[in-house]
Amino acid sequence: MEGKQHAHHDHGGPTRTKRLRHRLAHLLTPHSHEAGATVDTAMETSREGMRTLWISLVVLGVTTVVQAVIVALSGSVALLGDTVHNAADALTAVPLGIAFLLGRRAADRRYTYGYGRAEDLAGVLIVATIAASAVLAAWTAVDRLLHPRDITHLWAVSGAALAGFAGNEWVARYRIRTGRRIGSAALVADGLHARTDGFTSLAVLLGAGGAALGWRAADPVVGLLITLAILMVLKDAAREVYRRLMDSVDPELVATAHATLRGVDGVLGTGQVRMRWIGHTLRAEADIVVDARLTVVEAHRIAVAAEHALIHAVPRLTAATVHTAVEDDPHATLHHHAPPARRPAPAPTA
């Protein structure tokens, strides 16, 4: 038996006190488990992601225009490269925006879980762009070491570099904060990408400062140091996207799910609990043990109550499939068909 989404849930408990407590919880935290409400939540998070992308794109656009004006006045080749780099990297918001739009599409018979995985694909593209940024920064630094160049109009170049760093760092913080709030690994990776652009602008600033002190090699040396910083950011972004692609979740969420399920009236124990991200929402599958003497209707009511409890307890969980079993589970005869590496880990002890 499986607990599924319903337009109406029977949350009747064995006592009047429990029913009253449940109603008070609904009053304090209004929500709905209808399919339409779940879609509305997904749409709202996508809209928040799109709003973040648009605002950050405007900020980066203004930053690029300011830098371009100073490039025209100063003729700085280093700043020109940074300006072009910022303009091109700002456009990484485009594939992520497309992914958010795709994520709004309803599931169909071919894509039965919807189109949330488009965010993961956008995350891969963003990681590849960060890697390309590291290669470009290293190449430019080595070229300047081999072919030193004097930097002119240092004050103007320094001002533009500061504008580039400030704009990118603001965008980075905004995207990372929103990405973590709505559960979008791709948006977090894009925020980390903006941070690498800030490092590139900082390299121009530090290089100009070194040149002002008479050290011609300052620009390329700082460029190599910034390349190392970009590689560190690349590692974090790649790990974030890789874990999402591999259906990684925080183990604390799984522990919370087990504890929540054991607290549901009628649940005698838990079996395996699995979760996966689809876009920026979670789905879960869980096994619970119930009394073998229950009727089908009673067991189903417990499964629905278990799903309801999970949706309340696990952040960003929008749906759960709950399977009821008895202590002498007939499904045990199927366990040997699963390869050892794919068998689920045992449930944590209470």
XYZ file of C-alpha atoms in Angstrom:
350
model
C 0.000 0.000 0.000
C 1.259 3.434 -0.731
C 0.475 6.844 0.664
C -0.253 9.303 -2.169
C -1.269 12.939 -2.540
C -4.989 13.502 -1.943
C -7.294 16.479 -2.238
C -8.584 15.595 1.244
C -6.760 13.792 4.020
C -8.476 12.075 6.897
C -6.238 13.069 9.801
C -8.573 11.725 12.454
C -6.631 10.489 15.456
C -7.506 8.250 18.343
C -8.025 11.184 20.699
C -9.713 14.553 20.546
C -6.547 16.181 21.921
C -4.506 14.946 18.979
C -7.092 16.258 16.488
C -7.067 19.642 18.203
C -3.249 19.785 18.152
C -3.255 18.932 14.458
C -5.757 21.690 13.658
C -3.726 24.235 15.616
C -0.642 23.236 13.616
C -2.542 23.923 10.401
C -3.656 27.315 11.681
C -0.106 28.311 12.601
C 1.414 26.872 9.402
C -1.233 27.015 6.678
C -0.572 24.704 3.754
C -2.192 22.225 1.430
C -1.234 18.807 0.137
C -3.310 19.058 -3.003
C -1.502 18.615 -6.307
C -2.255 22.219 -7.235
C -0.592 23.515 -4.065
C 2.540 21.492 -4.785
C 2.717 22.945 -8.283
C 2.188 26.454 -6.890
C 5.118 25.960 -4.496
C 7.365 24.779 -7.311
C 6.261 27.724 -9.462
C 6.994 30.173 -6.640
C 10.515 28.844 -6.107
C 11.131 28.997 -9.857
C 9.865 32.589 -9.927
C 12.200 33.452 -7.048
C 15.089 31.895 -8.940
C 14.186 33.807 -12.106
C 13.909 37.059 -10.149
C 17.367 36.469 -8.697
C 18.794 35.825 -12.154
C 17.242 38.955 -13.645
C 18.367 41.250 -10.815
C 21.894 39.843 -10.818
C 22.046 40.092 -14.607
C 21.158 43.806 -14.405
C 23.835 44.391 -11.750
C 26.464 42.600 -13.834
C 25.329 44.519 -16.917
C 25.794 47.858 -15.172
C 29.198 46.722 -13.901
C 30.258 45.733 -17.416
C 29.135 49.078 -18.876
C 31.117 50.999 -16.228
C 34.206 48.947 -16.994
C 33.750 49.380 -20.756
C 33.616 53.171 -20.403
C 36.881 53.188 -18.440
C 38.470 50.825 -20.972
C 37.644 53.336 -23.689
C 39.226 56.132 -21.648
C 42.304 54.291 -20.415
C 43.058 51.824 -23.179
C 43.918 49.141 -20.600
C 44.244 45.741 -22.250
C 44.023 43.971 -18.877
C 40.783 45.723 -18.008
C 39.418 45.050 -21.481
C 39.957 41.336 -20.933
C 38.225 41.494 -17.562
C 35.302 43.433 -19.061
C 34.782 40.925 -21.850
C 35.124 38.103 -19.327
C 32.459 39.594 -17.051
C 30.074 40.221 -19.937
C 30.406 36.693 -21.278
C 30.098 35.035 -17.883
C 27.015 37.067 -16.991
C 25.286 35.225 -19.815
C 25.503 31.939 -17.858
C 22.231 33.153 -16.345
C 20.582 32.279 -19.669
C 20.826 28.447 -19.485
C 19.897 28.529 -15.813
C 16.883 30.709 -16.597
C 15.839 28.238 -19.293
C 16.197 25.433 -16.744
C 13.909 27.266 -14.300
C 11.332 27.740 -17.055
C 11.530 24.069 -18.024
C 11.112 23.117 -14.378
C 7.673 24.718 -14.398
C 6.394 22.263 -16.985
C 4.122 19.564 -15.659
C 5.182 15.931 -15.704
C 4.005 13.889 -18.670
C 4.085 10.262 -19.762
C 7.650 10.492 -21.014
C 9.104 12.638 -18.205
C 7.086 11.254 -15.326
C 9.067 13.173 -12.694
C 8.892 16.463 -14.579
C 11.758 18.556 -15.915
C 13.563 19.494 -12.711
C 16.765 17.770 -13.879
C 17.281 20.617 -16.337
C 18.767 22.565 -13.421
C 21.414 19.881 -12.975
C 22.336 20.107 -16.659
C 22.646 23.884 -16.313
C 24.880 23.288 -13.299
C 27.207 21.133 -15.398
C 27.454 23.933 -17.970
C 28.250 26.452 -15.230
C 30.998 24.225 -13.804
C 32.476 23.900 -17.308
C 32.428 27.710 -17.632
C 34.259 28.095 -14.307
C 36.879 25.612 -15.531
C 37.256 27.615 -18.747
C 37.685 30.769 -16.646
C 40.532 29.127 -14.739
C 42.236 28.088 -17.981
C 41.840 31.593 -19.441
C 43.183 33.254 -16.287
C 46.217 30.952 -16.211
C 46.896 31.444 -19.925
C 46.716 35.241 -19.613
C 48.994 35.263 -16.557
C 51.647 33.124 -18.244
C 51.454 35.250 -21.403
C 52.048 38.422 -19.387
C 54.978 36.832 -17.604
C 56.550 36.026 -20.955
C 55.564 39.352 -22.540
C 55.458 42.070 -19.827
C 53.338 45.146 -20.540
C 53.086 48.503 -18.837
C 49.710 49.515 -17.396
C 48.600 53.123 -17.876
C 45.804 55.206 -16.303
C 46.206 53.215 -13.095
C 43.608 55.133 -11.058
C 40.889 54.619 -13.658
C 41.797 50.950 -14.046
C 41.773 50.485 -10.270
C 38.335 52.093 -10.011
C 36.914 49.834 -12.701
C 38.460 46.782 -11.088
C 36.869 47.708 -7.767
C 33.505 48.098 -9.521
C 33.934 44.675 -11.101
C 34.828 43.019 -7.813
C 31.998 44.699 -5.869
C 29.378 43.885 -8.517
C 30.392 40.246 -8.843
C 30.669 39.677 -5.103
C 27.195 41.155 -4.531
C 25.762 38.917 -7.248
C 27.620 35.908 -5.827
C 26.166 36.395 -2.351
C 22.676 36.996 -3.732
C 22.678 33.910 -5.961
C 24.196 31.620 -3.338
C 21.748 32.796 -0.667
C 18.724 32.331 -2.921
C 20.022 29.030 -4.303
C 20.388 27.554 -0.832
C 16.991 28.864 0.230
C 15.132 27.318 -2.711
C 17.347 24.218 -2.916
C 18.908 24.948 -6.334
C 22.443 23.545 -6.622
C 22.785 25.108 -10.081
C 22.027 28.600 -8.764
C 24.558 28.094 -5.965
C 27.138 27.038 -8.562
C 26.313 30.125 -10.631
C 26.868 32.256 -7.529
C 30.255 30.642 -7.032
C 30.940 31.372 -10.686
C 30.216 35.071 -10.112
C 32.689 34.945 -7.246
C 35.416 33.746 -9.637
C 34.673 36.793 -11.821
C 35.174 38.971 -8.757
C 38.551 37.356 -8.215
C 39.474 38.151 -11.797
C 38.577 41.805 -11.274
C 40.568 41.795 -8.047
C 43.572 40.544 -9.990
C 43.365 43.624 -12.214
C 43.239 45.849 -9.109
C 46.182 44.183 -7.395
C 48.139 44.146 -10.628
C 47.574 47.883 -11.042
C 48.712 48.444 -7.465
C 51.882 46.465 -8.073
C 52.540 48.350 -11.290
C 52.150 51.644 -9.423
C 54.945 50.478 -7.113
C 57.161 49.704 -10.095
C 56.767 45.924 -10.089
C 56.029 45.009 -13.720
C 55.476 41.324 -12.910
C 52.764 42.125 -10.349
C 49.880 41.665 -12.794
C 50.807 38.150 -14.040
C 51.903 36.919 -10.593
C 48.619 38.002 -9.052
C 46.846 36.440 -12.032
C 48.395 33.053 -11.187
C 47.309 33.399 -7.561
C 43.795 34.233 -8.685
C 43.844 31.126 -10.903
C 44.447 29.042 -7.774
C 41.517 30.779 -6.071
C 39.284 30.017 -9.072
C 40.324 26.353 -8.896
C 39.216 26.251 -5.248
C 35.839 27.711 -6.217
C 35.658 25.200 -9.090
C 36.124 22.355 -6.627
C 33.238 23.559 -4.458
C 30.905 24.128 -7.425
C 31.783 20.773 -9.023
C 31.186 18.956 -5.742
C 27.791 20.674 -5.326
C 26.634 19.738 -8.828
C 28.143 16.233 -8.704
C 26.346 15.397 -5.487
C 23.053 16.596 -6.924
C 23.559 14.526 -10.082
C 24.293 11.465 -7.921
C 21.102 11.978 -5.854
C 23.064 12.898 -2.734
C 21.107 14.269 0.227
C 22.116 15.427 3.673
C 22.212 12.318 5.934
C 20.533 14.408 8.625
C 17.423 14.579 6.438
C 17.285 10.778 6.276
C 17.729 10.537 10.056
C 14.951 13.095 10.502
C 12.684 11.063 8.225
C 13.267 7.861 10.221
C 12.594 9.620 13.518
C 9.472 11.275 12.117
C 8.065 8.025 10.764
C 8.641 6.233 14.069
C 6.661 8.965 15.802
C 3.524 8.338 13.722
C 0.772 6.431 15.554
C 0.560 2.877 14.273
C 4.116 2.711 12.900
C 6.016 -0.103 14.621
C 9.303 0.475 12.790
C 10.931 1.708 9.608
C 12.694 0.060 6.720
C 14.607 1.836 4.026
C 14.144 5.560 3.371
C 15.368 7.047 0.112
C 15.326 10.646 -1.055
C 16.324 12.412 -4.221
C 16.378 15.966 -5.507
C 14.381 16.751 -8.630
C 15.291 20.318 -9.460
C 14.946 22.201 -6.178
C 12.397 19.902 -4.532
C 12.753 16.578 -2.726
C 10.839 13.341 -3.211
C 11.013 10.390 -0.835
C 10.262 6.682 -0.711
C 9.864 5.028 2.676
C 8.974 1.639 4.145
C 7.122 1.419 7.443
C 6.173 -1.619 9.532
C 2.578 -1.867 10.780
C 0.497 -4.407 12.673
C -0.384 -7.386 10.483
C -3.915 -7.440 11.887
C -4.825 -4.052 10.418
C -7.309 -3.781 7.594
C -6.281 -2.358 4.238
C -8.079 0.911 5.037
C -6.382 1.243 8.432
C -2.934 0.548 7.014
C -3.546 3.058 4.229
C -4.596 5.713 6.752
C -1.302 5.208 8.615
C 0.636 5.518 5.334
C -1.091 8.802 4.540
C -0.397 10.103 8.054
C 3.260 9.097 7.627
C 3.515 10.992 4.335
C 1.893 14.024 5.919
C 4.347 13.952 8.821
C 7.313 13.697 6.453
C 6.181 16.698 4.405
C 6.013 18.731 7.609
C 9.352 17.523 8.997
C 11.653 17.462 5.958
C 12.374 20.843 4.310
C 11.615 21.094 0.569
C 9.924 17.660 0.520
C 6.887 17.828 -1.764
C 5.830 14.186 -2.011
C 6.539 10.805 -0.455
C 5.596 7.278 -1.411
C 5.077 5.262 1.777
C 4.969 1.468 1.595
C 3.445 -0.481 4.481
C 4.799 -3.867 5.481
C 4.429 -6.283 8.400
C 7.154 -7.781 10.553
C 7.080 -11.022 8.585
C 7.466 -9.122 5.311
C 6.751 -11.244 2.190
C 8.936 -8.803 0.199
C 11.995 -10.267 1.935
C 12.055 -12.961 -0.744
C 13.006 -10.230 -3.267
C 16.009 -8.869 -1.368
C 18.522 -11.289 -2.860
C 17.753 -9.939 -6.357
C 19.367 -6.588 -5.526
C 23.160 -6.391 -6.145
C 25.061 -5.993 -2.831
C 26.345 -2.537 -3.831
C 22.805 -1.305 -4.458
C 21.161 -2.688 -1.331
C 19.962 0.112 0.928
C 21.756 0.819 4.172
C 19.974 -0.415 7.288
C 17.762 2.014 9.134
C 19.432 3.795 12.064
C 18.528 2.440 15.455
C 16.298 4.531 17.684
